[in-house]
Amino acid sequence: MNFFFNPDGVAVVGATPNPLKGGYSIFKNLVIGYKGNIYPVNPSYKEIEGIPCYPSVSAIPGHVDLAIVFVPAKLVPATIEDCAAKGVPGVMIESGGFAETGHDGGFLQQSLKDICKRTGIRLWGPNCMGLVDAVGGYVFSFMDPRSLQQELLIPGNVSLVVQSGLLSAGFLVDIMSHRVMGISKVCSIGNKIDVNECDLLSYLIQDTNTEVIGHYLESFSDGRRFTELCRKSTKPIVVLHGGKSRKGAEAAMSHTASLAGNHKIISGALAQAGVTEAGDFHQMMDLCRSLSARPRPAGRHGRIAVLTFSGGSGIVASDFIEEHGLTVAKLSRETKDALGRLFPDWMPVGNPVDLWPAIEKHGGTNVDVYSTALAAVLNDSCVDAVFLHAFAGNFQIGINVTDIADQTRTAGKPVFVWLLGRHEEAFRFKAEALSCGIPVFHEISRAVECLAAVFHRQRYSEIFKRLPEKEEIIRLPHKLSDVLEKAVGPLDEYVSKSILRLHGIPAVEEEIISDEAECKKIAKRLGFPLVMKGLQKGKVHKTELGLVHLNITTPEAALNAFDSLKKKMDPSGQVLAYRQVKGKIEIIVGLVRDVHFGPCVMLGLGGIMAEILSDAVFAPAPLTVEDALALIGRLRGQKIFDGFRGEPPVNREELAGILVALGDIGLQYPRIHEIDVNPLIVGEKGAMVAVDATIVLR
Amino acid sequence: MNFFFNPDGVAVVGATPNPLKGGYSIFKNLVIGYKGNIYPVNPSYKEIEGIPCYPSVSAIPGHVDLAIVFVPAKLVPATIEDCAAKGVPGVMIESGGFAETGHDGGFLQQSLKDICKRTGIRLWGPNCMGLVDAVGGYVFSFMDPRSLQQELLIPGNVSLVVQSGLLSAGFLVDIMSHRVMGISKVCSIGNKIDVNECDLLSYLIQDTNTEVIGHYLESFSDGRRFTELCRKSTKPIVVLHGGKSRKGAEAAMSHTASLAGNHKIISGALAQAGVTEAGDFHQMMDLCRSLSARPRPAGRHGRIAVLTFSGGSGIVASDFIEEHGLTVAKLSRETKDALGRLFPDWMPVGNPVDLWPAIEKHGGTNVDVYSTALAAVLNDSCVDAVFLHAFAGNFQIGINVTDIADQTRTAGKPVFVWLLGRHEEAFRFKAEALSCGIPVFHEISRAVECLAAVFHRQRYSEIFKRLPEKEEIIRLPHKLSDVLEKAVGPLDEYVSKSILRLHGIPAVEEEIISDEAECKKIAKRLGFPLVMKGLQKGKVHKTELGLVHLNITTPEAALNAFDSLKKKMDPSGQVLAYRQVKGKIEIIVGLVRDVHFGPCVMLGLGGIMAEILSDAVFAPAPLTVEDALALIGRLRGQKIFDGFRGEPPVNREELAGILVALGDIGLQYPRIHEIDVNPLIVGEKGAMVAVDATIVLR
């Protein structure tokens, strides 16, 4: 992939001297920033701005690592053939007019895939804006050189992979010209027929100029590979998935011909891989720059000291700190004493630290109230990070940015700044803070959200270092493995539970009753009250068909149930019996096989409310026990496991073990399309048992 | 109150020529902006900047409507006495050092209250920043005249009432200098010992220069009066309540000595009064300026057309539009044809409308793509508002702001803009849009959230015009009215249900069984299965005490239950019986008497999940049926009422009737402190019936 990022020789196919055309912009951007050989290609010109122009790529005399193509779609296939003939390893196709435009374009796109497969040439795009490298100073894109002038390219350590031209053009201009952040590389990947987000992620994880990788994706080329890469990455990764809603997904289809997946599964997969999810564009950038800021917190606690010039913003900050699962730090006695010396006598010291009275007291003196207070809280071992409120444009509450930066580095604790101020002064403050690496925000909620993401990532990297191990292969009895190899569609609950039980998932003790003689015997052995069910191939909705008898309390009633069930089924039907389980909590667990993420474990709460609130979470297999515990923790109603209404708490480790096992089953048997354990009941003494279950084979 | 806003003669007590002091700033701000007579008061000076200075207020020769006081706290009471002696109607106390500083300050604050009560003088503050009137050009505040220079005061139609100095100083500088919005009046109310948010709201609702009123409040002086004013207001009202969380509330206590209420009740009261709730400061301003923008939508649908220069931002916008309960408009055939004529042939037309291919096609021509597309969608009767994505700083996608403003006015439909761009160009765009009244946003989610708030308010004002009528007074039998007058604490469930039943709340048919002879007769009449309970004063937890017998299916069992219950109670105990109700859905309804908002009706879902997710909503009585229906609609799990798992839907009107009745009971009997109907069961045929209930008297 390095020939895309550091090419030795670049051809521009479709270069032109007309400054209104994209072909000119690509050429001009290269002239401004690229130091190697540039070869414009266009049969109509002999030279462009003094640089020799060639009729074809194969006519170029020198070495070409990268061809950037910006010609009408129908000319692209021949151009790629020409590049392949020349031995060019990589082509960036920035032309549109492919799958995003309908049937004909789709056909054209397929022909590019064919060439790629046949020749081994790597294709980036089409329908994309290429690459911007602010550290290297390259712009391999048709974006207007006047919009993205060289002085705007602020180098930073965040790289982006984006399935949208916007983020690699207009958005960059916006965030860099507003001094929000600098960037390393931005890769616009368009229709991604060959080079996709996984290839680029893999490259950027190795890239020494990249510390955090942000993605805007409308579809996942290979969700499983993507999340596996994320999981192994020590660099924080942020993803904004566009097309979550039905309408959004429809829009995505017409945009870059994406197939948007089920967002709940995507969200679960990203969470399990330690990815920070964003919902909006600026939010994504804010998360990226926050995660790239140094120092990172030393521990995984998030005890925050708030230094403010306003009681009101301290209160609102506290509300958000609590909402995001961080803590308003309890300051130590020493810190309070140190702050107390700054304050007027009447002023009590608490956290948030309202500095205004101290600022008034020391107005006109050379006491730097902010700096002194910052030193005090950074020095407190009960404080993990500082949220500082600043105002730019008033001498009374002037803040020395480089001093903050020095202090934060020395203390090894992050300082995030909420900034208000006059337009020009605030701009200068942000520019200075950017150069010092201090993250500055304009909204309190956003700053706290980003701080929370930093601590969340810290906890993730401490807890989830261990990757899932290869699952243990369990050998099933021949009869069952035969079913798994040959059957199609849903298996009956007896067979399903037998398989699950052998894989370590506790299921009710149950038996098939063959005849009346056995009935009483088995009923007695299992114990009353009893449940009896008629199992018949193809009859899935047993309750509706009258094939379920509950609350059977006598041997006679069992016999009646047996006869009644037998009568309702054809001779192949079987009668199943188990002792009725009295449960306190009903859980649903299962497995779905997602087209993007493969086998995914599902966890939900049973009962009417859970269904109404659609409280279900997903995670791709395999899961470690820690993953499974985290999955349980993502359930909105998970408090129910903590011992509700005087009940003993549910054993989370045991539930986690069941979730791990379900994932392993999904990996071991690719023919299993779906598993539905509903309900998994937590009984009186806390024991978990699968009462009903269905395995669906494809 | 007009003497605070348009005073004839202003005294500045604590005026000084030292430019580092607040007393100078107040004086200087008046000199810059106030046109009436200014009277500095300070015994140490004969004149300040050429204006005669007086030793006391009573020494001032001319008429004084308003005294602004900025002297040390301990001197304030004498100053107020002096003002009262002079006959000054209003005093704005900007000094701090009162209840916010602890016990001594609280004592001092009480003395001000006493003077106020005795003399009738109106007091604003203390511990506040006073008043800014950007339309009148007045600054009655110690904020630095250099920070808030006259050219920064952009007149607008949003007024603010804020319990924090920040919002009236730094924040104003920020939003106005960034060309986010203009303002009308900003009132900083501090400790609000006399003039409070209700007084100011009442004034601002009448104020011709105010269209929208925003509040930052840490406490409510009189929640009930506040929400009643909001409800009657035709002007939209926005509230940010600081101190929602436990930690936030603690911080609020030390800030302006507030008592933060239960946020769930506050939130319910605000929603019922049609108030838009904000969570953060910029969000509050964004909501205010959105609600003040013209034109307001003509209808209450929110079908949005998205015009964008980027597929990606169109997709993300669609996601947020769906999330916020708005609709991505389905464009009419005519609109699609009109847009199709702008587009290249290959480009399909949908909504979001991705204009980029059209912009490329018409590059260099005089076709104004944005303007033409905007005209097309504004003309579509299936479009209620337009969300337009703009970029400032690129000639290709230049947008004519005045043209947008003309079109939006002509069409009578709002246009909201999401803006990216280069720093300087974006600033100019915002300034121009501000002067044309077009709301501009920097984040997609925020723009959509504000658009949703506008449509929500529109729906509110159409549906909730009708105010609650005086509740019908119901006369109870003497025995029950006697209980309500004299009893204390919880009433037993039989009495409670009797009272509720007479007020129109359906309750189970039940009887007290006095002796064994009656037992069988009553049991038969009620029908099996039966529930029997022992009622004994002070024994609230009946189940735990073995005082509940369920599932009684025979007359003999009823007799056994009767004997067993009698044995467990002392002779005063009674036995209650009713037929067991088989229900599909359990609901909890009730009433609480809140210290800020008076009697509030509560609605929650019964069962374990609801409690885990603490899904409960509140609304202050009285409720109209529409209020009650809206309250039901605010329950997160309200989908359950729509006919779940093949069940018939719950009759929302009937449930609404019960909620209205509960509110009326709360209003009619001030001694009722709490009502808990748990459960209210929706039976097999949809009938609702209160199965257990407790009325608690204070």
GROMACS .gro file of N, CA, C and O in nm, chain B residues 236 274 276 291 294-302 414 451-465:
model
  116
  934PRO      N    1  -4.279   3.116   2.269
  934PRO     CA    2  -4.207   2.996   2.310
  934PRO      C    3  -4.113   3.024   2.427
  934PRO      O    4  -4.055   3.134   2.436
  972GLY      N    5  -4.556   2.317   2.773
  972GLY     CA    6  -4.511   2.352   2.638
  972GLY      C    7  -4.373   2.413   2.634
  972GLY      O    8  -4.333   2.475   2.535
  974THR      N    9  -3.971   2.415   2.605
  974THR     CA   10  -3.865   2.338   2.543
  974THR      C   11  -3.750   2.328   2.642
  974THR      O   12  -3.700   2.431   2.688
  989LEU      N   13  -3.650   2.894   1.778
  989LEU     CA   14  -3.793   2.917   1.806
  989LEU      C   15  -3.834   3.060   1.775
  989LEU      O   16  -3.952   3.087   1.756
  992ARG      N   17  -3.832   3.332   1.191
  992ARG     CA   18  -3.952   3.345   1.109
  992ARG      C   19  -3.919   3.302   0.967
  992ARG      O   20  -3.809   3.326   0.923
  993PRO      N   21  -4.009   3.246   0.889
  993PRO     CA   22  -4.144   3.208   0.928
  993PRO      C   23  -4.145   3.084   1.016
  993PRO      O   24  -4.056   3.001   1.010
  994ARG      N   25  -4.248   3.077   1.101
  994ARG     CA   26  -4.273   2.953   1.172
  994ARG      C   27  -4.341   2.857   1.075
  994ARG      O   28  -4.405   2.901   0.980
  995PRO      N   29  -4.330   2.727   1.099
  995PRO     CA   30  -4.395   2.635   1.006
  995PRO      C   31  -4.546   2.656   1.006
  995PRO      O   32  -4.605   2.690   1.109
  996ALA      N   33  -4.607   2.634   0.890
  996ALA     CA   34  -4.751   2.658   0.877
  996ALA      C   35  -4.829   2.545   0.944
  996ALA      O   36  -4.933   2.568   1.003
  997GLY      N   37  -4.780   2.423   0.935
  997GLY     CA   38  -4.852   2.310   0.993
  997GLY      C   39  -4.769   2.244   1.100
  997GLY      O   40  -4.661   2.291   1.135
  998ARG      N   41  -4.822   2.134   1.151
  998ARG     CA   42  -4.745   2.069   1.255
  998ARG      C   43  -4.672   1.944   1.206
  998ARG      O   44  -4.609   1.874   1.283
  999HIS      N   45  -4.681   1.914   1.079
  999HIS     CA   46  -4.600   1.806   1.025
  999HIS      C   47  -4.457   1.854   1.017
  999HIS      O   48  -4.432   1.974   1.010
 1000GLY      N   49  -4.365   1.763   1.013
 1000GLY     CA   50  -4.225   1.802   1.000
 1000GLY      C   51  -4.161   1.723   0.887
 1000GLY      O   52  -4.071   1.644   0.910
 1112PRO      N   53  -3.982   2.738   0.705
 1112PRO     CA   54  -3.847   2.765   0.757
 1112PRO      C   55  -3.736   2.698   0.677
 1112PRO      O   56  -3.757   2.588   0.625
 1149LEU      N   57  -3.479   2.210   1.474
 1149LEU     CA   58  -3.591   2.202   1.380
 1149LEU      C   59  -3.704   2.120   1.443
 1149LEU      O   60  -3.822   2.157   1.435
 1150ALA      N   61  -3.667   2.011   1.508
 1150ALA     CA   62  -3.768   1.927   1.573
 1150ALA      C   63  -3.837   2.005   1.684
 1150ALA      O   64  -3.959   1.993   1.703
 1151ALA      N   65  -3.762   2.086   1.757
 1151ALA     CA   66  -3.820   2.166   1.866
 1151ALA      C   67  -3.923   2.265   1.810
 1151ALA      O   68  -4.027   2.290   1.872
 1152VAL      N   69  -3.894   2.321   1.695
 1152VAL     CA   70  -3.986   2.417   1.633
 1152VAL      C   71  -4.117   2.347   1.596
 1152VAL      O   72  -4.225   2.399   1.625
 1153PHE      N   73  -4.107   2.228   1.536
 1153PHE     CA   74  -4.230   2.156   1.500
 1153PHE      C   75  -4.304   2.107   1.624
 1153PHE      O   76  -4.426   2.106   1.629
 1154HIS      N   77  -4.228   2.068   1.725
 1154HIS     CA   78  -4.291   2.021   1.848
 1154HIS      C   79  -4.371   2.135   1.912
 1154HIS      O   80  -4.484   2.116   1.955
 1155ARG      N   81  -4.311   2.252   1.916
 1155ARG     CA   82  -4.380   2.368   1.973
 1155ARG      C   83  -4.505   2.402   1.890
 1155ARG      O   84  -4.608   2.439   1.946
 1156GLN      N   85  -4.493   2.387   1.760
 1156GLN     CA   86  -4.607   2.415   1.672
 1156GLN      C   87  -4.723   2.319   1.705
 1156GLN      O   88  -4.837   2.362   1.718
 1157ARG      N   89  -4.689   2.192   1.721
 1157ARG     CA   90  -4.791   2.093   1.756
 1157ARG      C   91  -4.852   2.127   1.891
 1157ARG      O   92  -4.973   2.122   1.910
 1158TYR      N   93  -4.765   2.163   1.986
 1158TYR     CA   94  -4.814   2.198   2.120
 1158TYR      C   95  -4.914   2.311   2.111
 1158TYR      O   96  -5.022   2.304   2.169
 1159SER      N   97  -4.879   2.417   2.040
 1159SER     CA   98  -4.967   2.533   2.043
 1159SER      C   99  -5.098   2.505   1.969
 1159SER      O  100  -5.198   2.569   1.997
 1160GLU      N  101  -5.097   2.407   1.878
 1160GLU     CA  102  -5.224   2.372   1.814
 1160GLU      C  103  -5.312   2.284   1.904
 1160GLU      O  104  -5.433   2.298   1.905
 1161ILE      N  105  -5.248   2.192   1.975
 1161ILE     CA  106  -5.326   2.093   2.050
 1161ILE      C  107  -5.363   2.140   2.189
 1161ILE      O  108  -5.468   2.107   2.241
 1162PHE      N  109  -5.275   2.219   2.252
 1162PHE     CA  110  -5.293   2.245   2.394
 1162PHE      C  111  -5.345   2.385   2.424
 1162PHE      O  112  -5.324   2.438   2.531
 1163LYS      N  113  -5.412   2.441   2.324
 1163LYS     CA  114  -5.467   2.575   2.346
 1163LYS      C  115  -5.562   2.575   2.465
 1163LYS      O  116  -5.566   2.667   2.544
   0.00000   0.00000   0.00000
